[in-house]
Coordinates of C-alpha atoms and ligand atoms in Angstrom, one line a residue:
M1 CA -14.8 -77.0 37.6
K2 CA -15.0 -73.5 36.0
E3 CA -18.5 -72.3 35.3
K4 CA -18.8 -71.4 31.6
N5 CA -21.0 -68.4 30.6
P6 CA -21.9 -68.7 26.9
W7 CA -22.3 -64.9 26.5
H8 CA -18.9 -63.9 27.9
T9 CA -16.6 -64.2 25.0
P10 CA -18.8 -62.9 22.1
V11 CA -20.3 -60.0 24.1
T12 CA -16.9 -58.8 25.3
I13 CA -15.5 -59.1 21.8
I14 CA -18.4 -57.2 20.2
I15 CA -18.4 -54.4 22.8
T16 CA -14.6 -54.1 22.5
V17 CA -14.8 -53.9 18.7
I18 CA -17.6 -51.3 18.9
G19 CA -15.5 -49.3 21.4
V20 CA -12.5 -49.4 19.2
I21 CA -14.5 -48.4 16.1
A22 CA -16.1 -45.5 18.1
I23 CA -12.7 -44.3 19.2
V24 CA -11.3 -44.5 15.6
A25 CA -14.4 -42.7 14.3
L26 CA -14.3 -40.0 16.9
V27 CA -10.7 -39.3 16.4
T28 CA -11.0 -39.3 12.6
V29 CA -13.9 -36.9 12.8
A30 CA -11.9 -34.7 15.1
V31 CA -8.9 -34.7 12.9
L32 CA -10.9 -33.9 9.7
Q33 CA -13.1 -31.4 11.4
N34 CA -11.9 -27.8 10.6
R35 CA -8.7 -29.2 9.2
P36 CA -7.3 -26.7 6.6
V37 CA -8.4 -27.8 3.1
P38 CA -5.6 -28.1 0.5
Q39 CA -4.2 -24.7 -0.2
K40 CA -6.0 -22.7 -2.8
Y41 CA -5.3 -19.0 -3.6
K42 CA -7.4 -16.2 -4.9
Y43 CA -6.0 -13.3 -6.8
G44 CA -6.7 -9.7 -7.5
I45 CA -5.0 -7.2 -9.9
V46 CA -4.8 -3.5 -9.5
L47 CA -3.3 -1.1 -12.0
D48 CA -2.0 2.2 -10.5
A49 CA -2.3 4.7 -13.3
G50 CA -0.1 7.5 -11.8
S51 CA 0.8 10.8 -13.4
S52 CA 4.4 9.6 -14.2
H53 CA 3.9 5.9 -14.9
T54 CA 1.5 3.0 -14.5
A55 CA 2.3 0.0 -12.4
L56 CA 0.4 -3.4 -12.1
Y57 CA 0.2 -5.2 -8.8
I58 CA -1.0 -8.8 -8.3
Y59 CA -2.2 -9.8 -4.9
Q60 CA -3.0 -13.2 -3.5
W61 CA -4.7 -14.6 -0.4
R62 CA -5.8 -18.0 0.9
A63 CA -9.2 -18.9 -0.4
E64 CA -10.4 -21.1 2.5
K65 CA -11.0 -18.2 4.9
D66 CA -14.6 -17.2 5.4
N67 CA -15.6 -13.9 3.8
N68 CA -12.3 -13.5 2.1
T69 CA -10.6 -12.5 5.3
G70 CA -7.3 -14.2 4.6
R71 CA -4.1 -12.3 4.7
V72 CA -3.4 -10.5 1.4
E73 CA 0.1 -10.2 0.0
Q74 CA 1.6 -8.8 -3.2
T75 CA 3.1 -11.6 -5.3
H76 CA 4.2 -9.6 -8.3
S77 CA 4.5 -6.1 -9.7
C78 CA 5.1 -4.9 -13.2
K79 CA 6.2 -1.4 -14.2
V80 CA 4.5 -0.3 -17.5
K81 CA 7.1 1.0 -20.0
G82 CA 6.7 4.7 -20.9
K83 CA 4.8 7.5 -19.3
G84 CA 1.5 7.7 -17.4
I85 CA -1.8 7.3 -19.3
S86 CA -2.6 11.0 -19.1
S87 CA 0.4 11.8 -21.3
Y88 CA -1.4 10.0 -24.2
A89 CA -4.2 12.5 -24.4
S90 CA -3.5 13.2 -28.1
E91 CA -3.2 9.5 -29.1
P92 CA -5.4 7.6 -26.6
W93 CA -5.0 4.2 -28.2
R94 CA -1.3 4.2 -27.1
A95 CA -2.5 4.5 -23.5
G96 CA -4.3 1.1 -23.9
E97 CA -1.5 -0.4 -25.9
S98 CA 1.1 0.5 -23.2
L99 CA -0.6 -1.8 -20.7
T100 CA -0.3 -4.9 -22.9
L101 CA 3.1 -6.3 -21.8
C102 CA 2.3 -6.1 -18.0
M103 CA -1.2 -7.6 -18.6
Q104 CA 0.4 -10.5 -20.5
E105 CA 2.7 -11.0 -17.6
A106 CA -0.3 -11.1 -15.3
E107 CA -1.9 -13.7 -17.4
K108 CA 1.1 -15.9 -16.9
R109 CA 1.4 -15.2 -13.2
V110 CA -2.2 -15.9 -12.2
P111 CA -3.0 -19.6 -12.5
H112 CA -5.0 -20.3 -15.7
K113 CA -8.1 -21.7 -13.9
R114 CA -8.3 -18.6 -11.7
H115 CA -8.3 -16.0 -14.5
H116 CA -12.0 -15.6 -14.9
E117 CA -12.6 -15.1 -11.2
T118 CA -9.7 -12.6 -10.7
P119 CA -10.9 -9.0 -10.3
L120 CA -9.0 -6.4 -12.3
Y121 CA -9.2 -2.7 -11.3
L122 CA -7.6 0.4 -12.7
G123 CA -7.4 3.5 -10.6
A124 CA -6.0 6.7 -12.0
T125 CA -4.6 9.5 -9.8
A126 CA -3.5 13.1 -10.2
G127 CA -2.3 13.0 -13.8
M128 CA -5.8 12.1 -15.0
R129 CA -7.3 14.5 -12.5
L130 CA -5.4 17.3 -14.1
L131 CA -6.3 16.1 -17.7
N132 CA -9.9 15.8 -16.7
M133 CA -9.9 19.4 -15.4
E134 CA -8.1 20.6 -18.5
N135 CA -9.9 18.6 -21.2
S136 CA -12.6 16.1 -19.9
S137 CA -13.3 14.6 -23.4
A138 CA -9.6 13.8 -23.8
S139 CA -9.6 12.1 -20.4
D140 CA -12.8 10.1 -21.4
R141 CA -11.1 9.0 -24.6
V142 CA -8.0 7.8 -22.6
F143 CA -10.3 5.8 -20.4
Q144 CA -12.2 4.3 -23.3
A145 CA -8.9 3.1 -24.9
V146 CA -7.7 1.7 -21.6
E147 CA -11.0 -0.1 -21.0
R148 CA -10.9 -1.6 -24.4
A149 CA -7.4 -2.9 -23.9
L150 CA -8.1 -4.4 -20.4
Q151 CA -11.3 -6.1 -21.5
K152 CA -9.3 -8.2 -24.0
F153 CA -7.8 -10.1 -21.1
P154 CA -9.5 -13.1 -19.4
F155 CA -9.8 -11.4 -16.0
S156 CA -13.0 -10.2 -14.3
Y157 CA -12.7 -6.5 -15.3
Q158 CA -14.2 -4.2 -12.7
G159 CA -13.7 -0.8 -14.3
A160 CA -11.3 2.1 -14.6
R161 CA -11.9 5.4 -12.8
I162 CA -10.2 8.4 -11.3
L163 CA -9.7 8.2 -7.5
S164 CA -10.5 11.3 -5.5
G165 CA -7.6 12.7 -3.6
Q166 CA -9.4 11.6 -0.4
E167 CA -9.6 8.0 -1.5
E168 CA -6.0 8.1 -2.6
G169 CA -4.9 9.3 0.8
A170 CA -7.2 7.1 2.8
F171 CA -6.4 3.9 0.9
G172 CA -2.6 4.6 1.3
W173 CA -3.2 4.8 5.0
V174 CA -5.2 1.5 5.0
T175 CA -2.4 -0.2 3.1
V176 CA 0.3 0.8 5.5
N177 CA -1.6 -0.1 8.6
Y178 CA -3.0 -3.4 7.1
L179 CA 0.5 -4.5 6.1
D180 CA 1.9 -3.6 9.6
D181 CA -1.0 -5.7 11.1
R182 CA -2.1 -2.7 13.1
L183 CA -5.8 -2.9 12.3
T184 CA -6.6 -6.4 13.5
Q185 CA -4.7 -5.7 16.8
G186 CA -6.3 -2.3 17.3
L187 CA -2.7 -0.8 17.8
E188 CA -1.8 2.8 17.4
T189 CA -1.8 3.5 13.7
T190 CA 0.9 4.9 11.4
G191 CA 0.3 8.0 9.4
A192 CA 0.8 7.8 5.6
L193 CA 2.8 10.3 3.5
D194 CA 2.7 9.8 -0.3
L195 CA 4.6 11.9 -2.7
G196 CA 3.7 11.4 -6.3
G197 CA 4.6 13.2 -9.5
A198 CA 1.4 15.4 -9.6
S199 CA -0.1 15.3 -6.1
T200 CA 0.9 14.5 -2.5
Q201 CA -1.2 13.0 0.3
I202 CA -1.0 13.2 4.1
S203 CA -3.2 10.9 6.2
F204 CA -3.1 10.3 10.0
V205 CA -5.3 9.7 13.0
S206 CA -5.1 12.5 15.6
D207 CA -6.8 11.9 18.9
N208 CA -8.1 15.4 19.5
Y209 CA -9.6 15.7 16.0
D210 CA -13.2 14.7 15.5
G211 CA -13.6 15.7 11.9
S212 CA -16.1 18.5 12.5
E213 CA -13.7 21.4 11.9
S214 CA -13.1 20.5 8.2
P215 CA -15.4 17.6 7.2
S216 CA -13.9 17.4 3.7
N217 CA -10.7 16.2 5.3
S218 CA -12.3 13.6 7.4
V219 CA -12.8 9.9 6.6
T220 CA -14.3 7.5 9.2
F221 CA -13.8 3.7 9.1
R222 CA -14.9 0.8 11.3
L223 CA -12.4 -1.9 10.8
Y224 CA -12.1 -5.2 12.8
G225 CA -14.3 -3.7 15.4
N226 CA -12.4 -0.4 15.9
D227 CA -13.5 3.1 14.8
Y228 CA -11.0 5.4 13.1
N229 CA -11.4 9.0 12.4
L230 CA -8.8 9.7 9.8
Y231 CA -7.6 13.1 8.7
T232 CA -6.5 13.1 5.1
H233 CA -5.7 15.7 2.5
S234 CA -4.4 15.5 -1.1
F235 CA -2.6 18.5 -2.5
L236 CA -3.1 18.6 -6.3
C237 CA -0.1 20.1 -8.1
Y238 CA 2.2 19.4 -5.1
G239 CA 3.7 16.2 -6.5
K240 CA 7.4 16.6 -7.2
D241 CA 7.1 17.1 -11.0
Q242 CA 4.4 19.8 -10.7
V243 CA 6.2 21.6 -7.9
L244 CA 9.3 21.7 -10.1
R245 CA 7.2 23.3 -12.8
M246 CA 5.8 25.8 -10.3
A247 CA 9.3 26.6 -9.0
L248 CA 10.6 27.2 -12.5
A249 CA 7.5 29.2 -13.5
Q250 CA 8.1 31.4 -10.5
Q251 CA 11.7 32.0 -11.5
T252 CA 10.9 32.8 -15.1
Q253 CA 8.8 35.7 -13.8
S254 CA 11.9 37.5 -12.8
G255 CA 13.1 37.8 -16.4
P256 CA 12.4 35.5 -19.3
G257 CA 15.2 33.9 -21.3
A258 CA 17.3 32.4 -18.5
I259 CA 17.0 31.0 -15.0
L260 CA 19.9 30.7 -12.6
D261 CA 18.4 28.0 -10.4
P262 CA 19.8 27.3 -6.9
C263 CA 18.0 23.9 -6.9
F264 CA 20.3 22.5 -9.7
H265 CA 24.0 21.7 -9.5
P266 CA 26.6 24.2 -10.5
G267 CA 27.6 23.5 -14.1
Y268 CA 24.1 22.2 -15.0
M269 CA 22.8 23.9 -18.1
E270 CA 19.9 22.8 -20.4
T271 CA 17.9 24.7 -23.0
K272 CA 14.2 24.2 -22.2
N273 CA 10.9 24.9 -23.9
Y274 CA 8.4 27.4 -22.3
S275 CA 5.4 25.7 -23.9
V276 CA 6.4 22.3 -22.3
L277 CA 7.0 24.0 -18.9
Y278 CA 3.6 25.7 -18.9
D279 CA 1.6 22.7 -20.3
S280 CA -0.1 21.9 -17.1
P281 CA -3.1 23.5 -15.3
C282 CA -0.8 23.8 -12.2
V283 CA 1.1 26.6 -13.9
S284 CA -0.7 27.6 -17.2
D285 CA -2.1 30.8 -15.7
R286 CA 1.4 32.1 -15.0
K287 CA 2.7 31.9 -18.6
P288 CA 4.4 35.2 -19.3
Q289 CA 3.0 37.1 -22.2
G290 CA 5.3 37.4 -25.2
A291 CA 8.0 35.2 -23.7
P292 CA 10.6 33.6 -26.0
S293 CA 9.9 30.0 -26.8
I294 CA 13.0 28.6 -25.1
F295 CA 15.0 29.5 -21.9
N296 CA 18.4 28.5 -20.5
H297 CA 18.1 26.6 -17.3
T298 CA 21.4 26.9 -15.4
G299 CA 22.2 25.6 -11.9
N300 CA 24.1 27.2 -9.1
G301 CA 23.6 24.6 -6.4
N302 CA 22.6 26.4 -3.2
F303 CA 20.4 24.6 -0.7
R304 CA 19.3 27.6 1.4
Q305 CA 18.4 29.7 -1.7
C306 CA 16.6 26.6 -3.1
Q307 CA 14.6 26.4 0.0
E308 CA 13.6 30.0 -0.4
V309 CA 12.5 29.2 -4.0
V310 CA 10.5 26.2 -2.8
K311 CA 8.9 28.0 0.1
R312 CA 7.3 30.4 -2.4
V313 CA 5.2 27.6 -3.9
F314 CA 3.3 27.4 -0.6
N315 CA 0.8 30.0 0.5
F316 CA 0.9 30.6 4.3
S317 CA -1.0 33.9 4.3
S318 CA -4.5 32.8 5.5
C319 CA -6.0 30.1 7.6
K320 CA -9.7 30.1 8.6
Y321 CA -9.3 27.1 10.9
S322 CA -7.6 26.6 14.3
R323 CA -4.5 25.4 12.4
C324 CA -3.4 24.9 8.9
S325 CA -0.7 23.2 6.9
F326 CA -0.5 25.5 3.8
N327 CA -2.8 27.1 1.1
G328 CA -5.5 27.6 3.9
V329 CA -5.9 23.8 4.3
F330 CA -6.8 22.6 7.8
Q331 CA -4.5 20.2 9.5
P332 CA -4.8 18.9 13.1
L333 CA -1.8 18.4 15.4
L334 CA 0.6 15.8 13.9
Q335 CA 0.4 12.5 15.8
G336 CA 2.2 9.2 15.8
P337 CA 4.7 7.5 13.6
F338 CA 4.6 8.1 9.8
G339 CA 5.5 6.0 6.8
A340 CA 6.6 8.1 3.8
F341 CA 6.6 6.3 0.5
S342 CA 6.8 6.7 -3.3
A343 CA 9.0 9.7 -4.2
Y344 CA 9.7 10.3 -0.5
Y345 CA 11.5 7.0 -0.6
F346 CA 13.1 7.2 -4.1
V347 CA 14.7 10.5 -3.3
M348 CA 15.7 10.1 0.3
N349 CA 17.1 6.6 -0.5
F350 CA 19.2 8.0 -3.4
L351 CA 20.5 10.7 -1.1
N352 CA 21.3 8.2 1.6
L353 CA 19.0 10.1 4.0
T354 CA 16.4 7.4 4.9
D355 CA 17.9 7.2 8.5
T356 CA 15.7 9.6 10.4
S357 CA 17.7 9.2 13.6
I358 CA 20.1 11.6 11.9
P359 CA 19.2 15.1 13.3
L360 CA 17.4 17.3 10.8
E361 CA 20.2 19.8 11.0
S362 CA 22.7 17.2 9.8
V363 CA 20.3 16.1 7.0
M364 CA 20.2 19.7 5.8
E365 CA 24.0 20.0 6.0
K366 CA 24.4 16.9 3.9
L367 CA 21.9 18.2 1.3
T368 CA 23.7 21.6 1.3
R369 CA 26.9 19.7 0.3
Y370 CA 25.1 17.6 -2.2
C371 CA 23.5 20.5 -4.0
A372 CA 26.8 22.4 -4.1
T373 CA 28.5 19.4 -5.9
P374 CA 29.3 20.2 -9.5
W375 CA 27.1 18.6 -12.1
E376 CA 30.0 16.9 -13.9
K377 CA 31.1 15.3 -10.6
I378 CA 27.6 14.1 -9.9
K379 CA 27.3 12.5 -13.3
L380 CA 30.7 10.7 -12.8
Q381 CA 29.6 9.4 -9.4
H382 CA 26.4 8.0 -10.7
P383 CA 26.9 6.7 -14.2
N384 CA 23.9 4.3 -14.0
V385 CA 21.2 6.7 -12.8
K386 CA 18.9 8.2 -15.4
L387 CA 20.0 11.8 -16.1
N388 CA 16.6 13.4 -15.7
Y389 CA 16.3 11.8 -12.2
L390 CA 19.9 12.6 -11.4
A391 CA 19.5 16.3 -12.2
E392 CA 16.5 16.7 -9.9
Y393 CA 17.6 15.0 -6.6
C394 CA 18.8 18.3 -5.1
F395 CA 15.5 20.0 -5.9
S396 CA 13.5 17.0 -4.8
G397 CA 15.3 16.6 -1.5
T398 CA 14.9 20.3 -0.8
Y399 CA 11.2 20.1 -1.6
I400 CA 10.7 17.0 0.6
L401 CA 12.4 18.7 3.6
T402 CA 10.5 22.0 3.0
L403 CA 7.2 20.2 2.6
L404 CA 7.6 18.2 5.8
T405 CA 8.9 21.1 8.0
E406 CA 7.3 24.3 6.6
G407 CA 4.3 22.7 5.0
Y408 CA 3.2 20.0 7.4
N409 CA 5.0 21.4 10.5
F410 CA 7.2 18.5 11.4
T411 CA 9.8 19.6 13.9
S412 CA 13.4 18.4 14.5
E413 CA 11.8 16.1 17.0
S414 CA 8.8 14.7 15.1
Y415 CA 10.9 14.3 12.0
S416 CA 12.5 11.3 13.6
S417 CA 9.0 9.6 13.8
I418 CA 9.0 9.4 10.0
K419 CA 10.2 6.2 8.3
F420 CA 11.0 6.3 4.6
I421 CA 9.7 3.1 3.2
K422 CA 9.2 1.3 0.0
K423 CA 7.8 -2.1 1.0
I424 CA 6.2 -3.5 4.2
N425 CA 6.5 -7.3 4.6
G426 CA 7.1 -7.8 0.9
S427 CA 4.2 -5.6 -0.4
D428 CA 4.7 -2.1 -1.9
A429 CA 3.3 0.8 0.2
G430 CA 0.8 2.7 -1.9
W431 CA -3.0 3.1 -2.3
T432 CA -3.6 0.0 -4.5
L433 CA -3.8 -2.7 -1.8
G434 CA -6.2 -0.6 0.4
Y435 CA -8.3 0.1 -2.7
M436 CA -8.6 -3.6 -3.5
L437 CA -9.2 -4.7 0.2
N438 CA -12.1 -2.2 0.2
L439 CA -13.6 -3.2 -3.1
T440 CA -13.5 -6.9 -2.3
N441 CA -14.8 -6.4 1.2
M442 CA -11.7 -8.0 2.6
I443 CA -11.6 -5.9 5.8
P444 CA -14.7 -6.6 7.9
A445 CA -16.2 -3.9 10.1
E446 CA -16.3 -6.3 13.1
A447 CA -13.5 -8.5 14.4
P448 CA -14.2 -12.0 13.0
D449 CA -15.2 -14.7 15.6
S450 CA -12.1 -16.7 16.2
P451 CA -12.6 -20.5 17.0
P452 CA -12.4 -20.9 20.8
L453 CA -9.8 -23.6 20.3
P454 CA -7.2 -24.3 17.7
H455 CA -7.5 -27.5 15.6
A456 CA -5.0 -29.4 17.8
G457 CA -7.2 -28.6 20.9
Y458 CA -10.3 -30.2 19.3
V459 CA -8.3 -33.4 18.4
S460 CA -7.0 -33.7 22.0
I461 CA -10.3 -33.2 23.7
V462 CA -12.2 -35.7 21.5
T463 CA -9.4 -38.3 21.9
I464 CA -9.6 -37.9 25.7
I465 CA -13.4 -38.2 25.7
A466 CA -13.2 -41.3 23.4
F467 CA -10.7 -42.9 25.7
L468 CA -12.8 -42.2 28.8
L469 CA -15.9 -43.6 27.1
F470 CA -13.9 -46.8 26.2
V471 CA -12.7 -47.2 29.8
L472 CA -16.3 -46.7 31.0
V473 CA -17.6 -49.4 28.6
I474 CA -14.9 -51.8 29.7
L475 CA -15.7 -51.1 33.4
S476 CA -19.4 -51.5 32.9
L477 CA -18.7 -55.0 31.5
R478 CA -16.9 -55.9 34.7
P479 CA -19.6 -58.2 36.1
L480 CA -19.3 -60.3 32.9
W481 CA -15.6 -60.8 33.3
P482 CA -14.4 -64.3 33.9
R483 CA -13.6 -64.9 37.6
C484 CA -10.0 -64.9 38.8
S485 CA -8.6 -68.4 38.3
K486 CA -6.7 -68.1 41.6
Q487 CA -9.9 -68.5 43.6
P488 CA -10.0 -71.8 45.4
H489 CA -12.1 -74.3 43.6
I490 CA -14.7 -76.2 45.6
I491 CA -14.9 -79.7 44.2
Ligands
ITT1 O1 0.7 9.7 -7.6 P1 0.8 10.6 -8.8 O2 0.9 12.0 -8.5 O3 -0.3 10.3 -9.9 O4 2.2 10.2 -9.6 P2 2.9 8.7 -9.7 O5 2.1 7.7 -9.0 O6 3.1 8.5 -11.1 O7 4.2 9.0 -9.0 P3 5.2 7.9 -8.4 O8 5.0 7.7 -6.9 O9 5.3 6.7 -9.2 O10 6.6 8.7 -8.6 C1 6.7 9.9 -8.0 C2 7.8 10.7 -8.6 O11 9.0 10.0 -8.4 C3 9.6 9.9 -9.7 N1 10.5 8.7 -9.6 C4 10.2 7.4 -9.8 N2 11.2 6.6 -9.6 C5 12.2 7.5 -9.2 C6 13.6 7.3 -8.9 O12 14.2 6.1 -8.9 N3 14.3 8.4 -8.6 C7 13.8 9.6 -8.6 N4 12.5 9.8 -8.9 C8 11.8 8.8 -9.2 C9 8.6 9.9 -10.7 O13 9.0 10.3 -12.0 C10 7.6 10.9 -10.1 O14 8.0 12.2 -10.4
CA2 CA1 1.0 7.7 -7.0

């Protein structure tokens, strides 16, 4: 007869049940542990108050990352109607008012419950730098009006200020390299070339440059555990609108009343106002005495001659450093690939010259033909392009090539390392993203500790351990198992 142990069945059942509960509990904990919480985004808004216009950018990033280190991307941009805020010096309230439509758009784009925690920044560049130099109380009034307008919105307003040229250059560089994911990986960085309406910036890392030769051109960063020694310079008055003023001002010196301009198409003719031309600190000291109030601006479309005119806006006469770009400004040896954005892109894209694998000589030949095309023909070919932009592409293209080759010393070879870009992975190239990343501490100095295992790794390991524990428990109960019924029974 089979011997019956009264503990057998209940003990086995209890232990089995505990084992199963333990496994379920362990696996559940492992699954929930460091599982991404439901997606929640954070937002930031930056207004780029440029000399020619203001643009609003909305950025978003996942909120669950520690220390705000989630990837930031641009979700929306809005171009403010009208001119830049510095053009409202005589009626500052209009500067504030001009921002309303884009701000209302931002109110709709950022989820309502995030409004109060969304930082809002306004950074002004060369237009306000010039106004501040010319008339600082007018620039203060513009800022007061802008501030009043922005504070009416439900965002977390963080202030409006003029960026230094250094900041503008450095943040443009941070943006380009962040969007290209070059900073986290410690890859070779890309230089940044920004051409605005009133200033232009060049920023790049050069290995044999330690910053000591010209400290004012040096910015050091520690980002994701890597040290960068960045060369950067902003040339005030060398944005394309101010250079055009300088070029015209120079040509009026040869005789007031009329300019025959090689940078404008044959057949182009406009009557322009001297007081408008000279209304900028970049040229005001050159205003001819007793000049008539208007002049005839006529084009004759000649690239080579235009290049000579443009070259005269640069001063190459003195350099107290080992090497200079122009105007006695230090520049180390050019290095690495470059991203060229804003007007570099607008102009070269219009001219179909963004492909830098085309040899520089061919680029110049194309521009020679373009500049020589009669103005009437150009207008017919581009009926949808704004006439003031259209009239200036020959000048702007010539300025870009002259700035790059004569100014910054790009050669036929290094020219091909430039990429004319507007966006990188969906976000606009420009200083705004870098500015926000910096102010929200979104780029850590040290590389963040990454978890030794991905989430799936934790789940698998805990499941295996739980299974082994279960097997161990079952095996440890072996002495209590009922004997095999095939054993011979002794009666
Ligand atoms: O950086 P600052 O100097 O303050 O100026 P900005 O920020 O206003 O300058 P942008 O890069 O917006 O534009 C640079 C220049 O390009 C001009 N621009 C903008 N869109 C253009 C287009 O489609 N074609 C030609 N030029 C354009 C604009 O009027 C400026 O003169
Ligand atoms: Ca700009």
